[in-house]
Amino acid sequence: MGVDVGFSPSPDILRAPDLSVGEMPDQPGWVQGAPPLAVEYADTGQDEAELQTKIHQLFAAGTRFVWVVRMIGPRRVEVYQSGERMRIANPGEQLVASGILANPVPVEALYDREAARPVIFRNLLERQGYASLDEVRAEGEAHGLRRAIVAVLEGRGLAAAEDLETTLASSNDPAVLESVLRQAATGSLADVLAVLRG
């Protein structure tokens, strides 16, 4: 996503949507073409004719969606999609840009920081490969249990075998790892491996 990124779909047209979503080079200068998704914020003094010209030019250059966030009057988003009639999305609704955004965006997230924060957080988690904060917590818990198992075995004078480390690394179920930890406190290394391998 870029803010005020300049696009040049043709030598005689220069456009800079308020927000642009799509592949954009990280270098100075105008980007050739147009973003797949453009977001415009319409506030006091908005030139409506100019806005419609901009939307038309973006669609002609290949943009698939333009979302116009209306900041005056009742908050809403005008959803323009190439080849379809404009529709209004109101607070409480989700905005979808198939093939561009992986997740829907709540209308409120485009103008309300509190509504945007959970959306941003979800997206950052997903970028790191996590579906939720609970998944991050579970991974942290499993990591701690694996370390505790090795520490208990070493504390008892049982060397942690290489195959134990490998088998532990592949186990992410905290309930199984808790059973293994209990076995590590009193059992042999073979008993620990047996519990771990189920």
mmCIF file of N, CA, C and O in Angstrom, residues 107-148:
data_model
loop_
_atom_site.group_PDB
_atom_site.id
_atom_site.type_symbol
_atom_site.label_atom_id
_atom_site.label_comp_id
_atom_site.label_asym_id
_atom_site.label_seq_id
_atom_site.Cartn_x
_atom_site.Cartn_y
_atom_site.Cartn_z
ATOM 1 N N VAL A 107 -15.828 -1.105 6.989
ATOM 2 C CA VAL A 107 -15.962 0.282 6.536
ATOM 3 C C VAL A 107 -15.320 1.234 7.543
ATOM 4 O O VAL A 107 -14.549 2.130 7.187
ATOM 5 N N GLU A 108 -15.577 1.005 8.829
ATOM 6 C CA GLU A 108 -15.077 1.913 9.872
ATOM 7 C C GLU A 108 -13.553 1.963 9.926
ATOM 8 O O GLU A 108 -12.970 2.956 10.352
ATOM 9 N N ALA A 109 -12.892 0.881 9.497
ATOM 10 C CA ALA A 109 -11.428 0.835 9.568
ATOM 11 C C ALA A 109 -10.776 1.851 8.645
ATOM 12 O O ALA A 109 -9.601 2.173 8.809
ATOM 13 N N LEU A 110 -11.528 2.388 7.682
ATOM 14 C CA LEU A 110 -10.968 3.371 6.762
ATOM 15 C C LEU A 110 -10.959 4.788 7.326
ATOM 16 O O LEU A 110 -10.340 5.682 6.743
ATOM 17 N N TYR A 111 -11.632 4.999 8.478
ATOM 18 C CA TYR A 111 -11.620 6.347 9.042
ATOM 19 C C TYR A 111 -11.540 6.374 10.565
ATOM 20 O O TYR A 111 -11.381 7.432 11.160
ATOM 21 N N ASP A 112 -11.628 5.236 11.231
ATOM 22 C CA ASP A 112 -11.629 5.183 12.694
ATOM 23 C C ASP A 112 -10.419 4.365 13.170
ATOM 24 O O ASP A 112 -10.326 3.166 12.896
ATOM 25 N N ARG A 113 -9.497 5.019 13.866
ATOM 26 C CA ARG A 113 -8.274 4.336 14.313
ATOM 27 C C ARG A 113 -8.567 3.118 15.174
ATOM 28 O O ARG A 113 -7.891 2.093 15.059
ATOM 29 N N GLU A 114 -9.531 3.246 16.069
ATOM 30 C CA GLU A 114 -9.841 2.111 16.954
ATOM 31 C C GLU A 114 -10.359 0.911 16.160
ATOM 32 O O GLU A 114 -10.065 -0.228 16.488
ATOM 33 N N ALA A 115 -11.119 1.166 15.117
ATOM 34 C CA ALA A 115 -11.612 0.072 14.275
ATOM 35 C C ALA A 115 -10.495 -0.485 13.391
ATOM 36 O O ALA A 115 -10.511 -1.663 13.030
ATOM 37 N N ALA A 116 -9.524 0.358 13.056
ATOM 38 C CA ALA A 116 -8.431 -0.075 12.176
ATOM 39 C C ALA A 116 -7.404 -0.939 12.901
ATOM 40 O O ALA A 116 -6.811 -1.830 12.293
ATOM 41 N N ARG A 117 -7.189 -0.693 14.195
ATOM 42 C CA ARG A 117 -6.120 -1.407 14.908
ATOM 43 C C ARG A 117 -6.256 -2.927 14.865
ATOM 44 O O ARG A 117 -5.280 -3.622 14.564
ATOM 45 N N PRO A 118 -7.436 -3.518 15.167
ATOM 46 C CA PRO A 118 -7.519 -4.978 15.094
ATOM 47 C C PRO A 118 -7.309 -5.525 13.679
ATOM 48 O O PRO A 118 -6.780 -6.616 13.504
ATOM 49 N N VAL A 119 -7.703 -4.745 12.678
ATOM 50 C CA VAL A 119 -7.508 -5.165 11.284
ATOM 51 C C VAL A 119 -6.016 -5.176 10.955
ATOM 52 O O VAL A 119 -5.493 -6.125 10.369
ATOM 53 N N ILE A 120 -5.321 -4.133 11.369
ATOM 54 C CA ILE A 120 -3.876 -4.051 11.149
ATOM 55 C C ILE A 120 -3.175 -5.196 11.876
ATOM 56 O O ILE A 120 -2.299 -5.869 11.314
ATOM 57 N N PHE A 121 -3.575 -5.434 13.120
ATOM 58 C CA PHE A 121 -2.945 -6.492 13.921
ATOM 59 C C PHE A 121 -3.143 -7.860 13.272
ATOM 60 O O PHE A 121 -2.208 -8.642 13.141
ATOM 61 N N ARG A 122 -4.377 -8.131 12.826
ATOM 62 C CA ARG A 122 -4.661 -9.409 12.142
ATOM 63 C C ARG A 122 -3.775 -9.566 10.909
ATOM 64 O O ARG A 122 -3.186 -10.614 10.679
ATOM 65 N N ASN A 123 -3.665 -8.498 10.138
ATOM 66 C CA ASN A 123 -2.863 -8.566 8.918
ATOM 67 C C ASN A 123 -1.381 -8.778 9.215
ATOM 68 O O ASN A 123 -0.701 -9.517 8.501
ATOM 69 N N LEU A 124 -0.876 -8.128 10.267
ATOM 70 C CA LEU A 124 0.523 -8.325 10.641
ATOM 71 C C LEU A 124 0.770 -9.757 11.113
ATOM 72 O O LEU A 124 1.792 -10.359 10.771
ATOM 73 N N LEU A 125 -0.158 -10.312 11.888
ATOM 74 C CA LEU A 125 -0.028 -11.705 12.317
ATOM 75 C C LEU A 125 -0.009 -12.632 11.107
ATOM 76 O O LEU A 125 0.830 -13.543 11.016
ATOM 77 N N GLU A 126 -0.941 -12.429 10.187
ATOM 78 C CA GLU A 126 -1.012 -13.288 9.001
ATOM 79 C C GLU A 126 0.245 -13.183 8.154
ATOM 80 O O GLU A 126 0.705 -14.168 7.595
ATOM 81 N N ARG A 127 0.821 -11.991 8.091
ATOM 82 C CA ARG A 127 2.056 -11.811 7.327
ATOM 83 C C ARG A 127 3.186 -12.662 7.908
ATOM 84 O O ARG A 127 4.075 -13.109 7.192
ATOM 85 N N GLN A 128 3.125 -12.891 9.222
ATOM 86 C CA GLN A 128 4.134 -13.728 9.887
ATOM 87 C C GLN A 128 3.725 -15.200 9.930
ATOM 88 O O GLN A 128 4.404 -16.024 10.533
ATOM 89 N N GLY A 129 2.579 -15.530 9.334
ATOM 90 C CA GLY A 129 2.164 -16.928 9.250
ATOM 91 C C GLY A 129 1.245 -17.391 10.356
ATOM 92 O O GLY A 129 1.018 -18.591 10.516
ATOM 93 N N TYR A 130 0.678 -16.468 11.132
ATOM 94 C CA TYR A 130 -0.209 -16.833 12.229
ATOM 95 C C TYR A 130 -1.655 -16.445 11.915
ATOM 96 O O TYR A 130 -1.906 -15.358 11.396
ATOM 97 N N ALA A 131 -2.586 -17.321 12.274
ATOM 98 C CA ALA A 131 -4.003 -17.036 12.039
ATOM 99 C C ALA A 131 -4.588 -16.163 13.145
ATOM 100 O O ALA A 131 -5.563 -15.449 12.927
ATOM 101 N N SER A 132 -3.992 -16.223 14.359
ATOM 102 C CA SER A 132 -4.536 -15.466 15.480
ATOM 103 C C SER A 132 -3.491 -15.308 16.569
ATOM 104 O O SER A 132 -2.447 -15.975 16.558
ATOM 105 N N LEU A 133 -3.792 -14.445 17.535
ATOM 106 C CA LEU A 133 -2.903 -14.270 18.682
ATOM 107 C C LEU A 133 -2.852 -15.547 19.507
ATOM 108 O O LEU A 133 -1.807 -15.880 20.079
ATOM 109 N N ASP A 134 -3.964 -16.289 19.565
ATOM 110 C CA ASP A 134 -3.963 -17.564 20.287
ATOM 111 C C ASP A 134 -2.935 -18.528 19.703
ATOM 112 O O ASP A 134 -2.289 -19.282 20.433
ATOM 113 N N GLU A 135 -2.763 -18.503 18.390
ATOM 114 C CA GLU A 135 -1.777 -19.366 17.746
ATOM 115 C C GLU A 135 -0.359 -18.965 18.150
ATOM 116 O O GLU A 135 0.501 -19.816 18.366
ATOM 117 N N VAL A 136 -0.111 -17.661 18.282
ATOM 118 C CA VAL A 136 1.191 -17.185 18.729
ATOM 119 C C VAL A 136 1.440 -17.635 20.163
ATOM 120 O O VAL A 136 2.531 -18.114 20.501
ATOM 121 N N ARG A 137 0.423 -17.491 21.005
ATOM 122 C CA ARG A 137 0.558 -17.910 22.408
ATOM 123 C C ARG A 137 0.835 -19.401 22.504
ATOM 124 O O ARG A 137 1.666 -19.839 23.297
ATOM 125 N N ALA A 138 0.111 -20.200 21.715
ATOM 126 C CA ALA A 138 0.301 -21.655 21.736
ATOM 127 C C ALA A 138 1.717 -22.013 21.311
ATOM 128 O O ALA A 138 2.346 -22.901 21.895
ATOM 129 N N GLU A 139 2.237 -21.316 20.307
ATOM 130 C CA GLU A 139 3.611 -21.593 19.873
ATOM 131 C C GLU A 139 4.605 -21.239 20.968
ATOM 132 O O GLU A 139 5.562 -21.978 21.215
ATOM 133 N N GLY A 140 4.369 -20.114 21.639
ATOM 134 C CA GLY A 140 5.246 -19.715 22.749
ATOM 135 C C GLY A 140 5.191 -20.712 23.895
ATOM 136 O O GLY A 140 6.214 -21.056 24.491
ATOM 137 N N GLU A 141 3.984 -21.186 24.211
ATOM 138 C CA GLU A 141 3.826 -22.175 25.272
ATOM 139 C C GLU A 141 4.543 -23.474 24.906
ATOM 140 O O GLU A 141 5.255 -24.059 25.730
ATOM 141 N N ALA A 142 4.379 -23.921 23.661
ATOM 142 C CA ALA A 142 5.039 -25.149 23.218
ATOM 143 C C ALA A 142 6.556 -24.995 23.263
ATOM 144 O O ALA A 142 7.270 -25.907 23.698
ATOM 145 N N HIS A 143 7.065 -23.845 22.866
ATOM 146 C CA HIS A 143 8.509 -23.598 22.905
ATOM 147 C C HIS A 143 9.020 -23.685 24.342
ATOM 148 O O HIS A 143 10.062 -24.310 24.614
ATOM 149 N N GLY A 144 8.290 -23.067 25.276
ATOM 150 C CA GLY A 144 8.687 -23.108 26.686
ATOM 151 C C GLY A 144 8.663 -24.522 27.257
ATOM 152 O O GLY A 144 9.559 -24.909 28.015
ATOM 153 N N LEU A 145 7.650 -25.296 26.890
ATOM 154 C CA LEU A 145 7.566 -26.682 27.368
ATOM 155 C C LEU A 145 8.717 -27.527 26.811
ATOM 156 O O LEU A 145 9.291 -28.349 27.532
ATOM 157 N N ARG A 146 9.050 -27.327 25.527
ATOM 158 C CA ARG A 146 10.176 -28.075 24.946
ATOM 159 C C ARG A 146 11.474 -27.774 25.681
ATOM 160 O O ARG A 146 12.256 -28.670 25.991
ATOM 161 N N ARG A 147 11.701 -26.518 25.985
ATOM 162 C CA ARG A 147 12.912 -26.129 26.719
ATOM 163 C C ARG A 147 12.901 -26.717 28.128
ATOM 164 O O ARG A 147 13.942 -27.153 28.634
ATOM 165 N N ALA A 148 11.726 -26.737 28.751
ATOM 166 C CA ALA A 148 11.624 -27.289 30.117
ATOM 167 C C ALA A 148 11.914 -28.786 30.129
ATOM 168 O O ALA A 148 12.574 -29.293 31.047
#
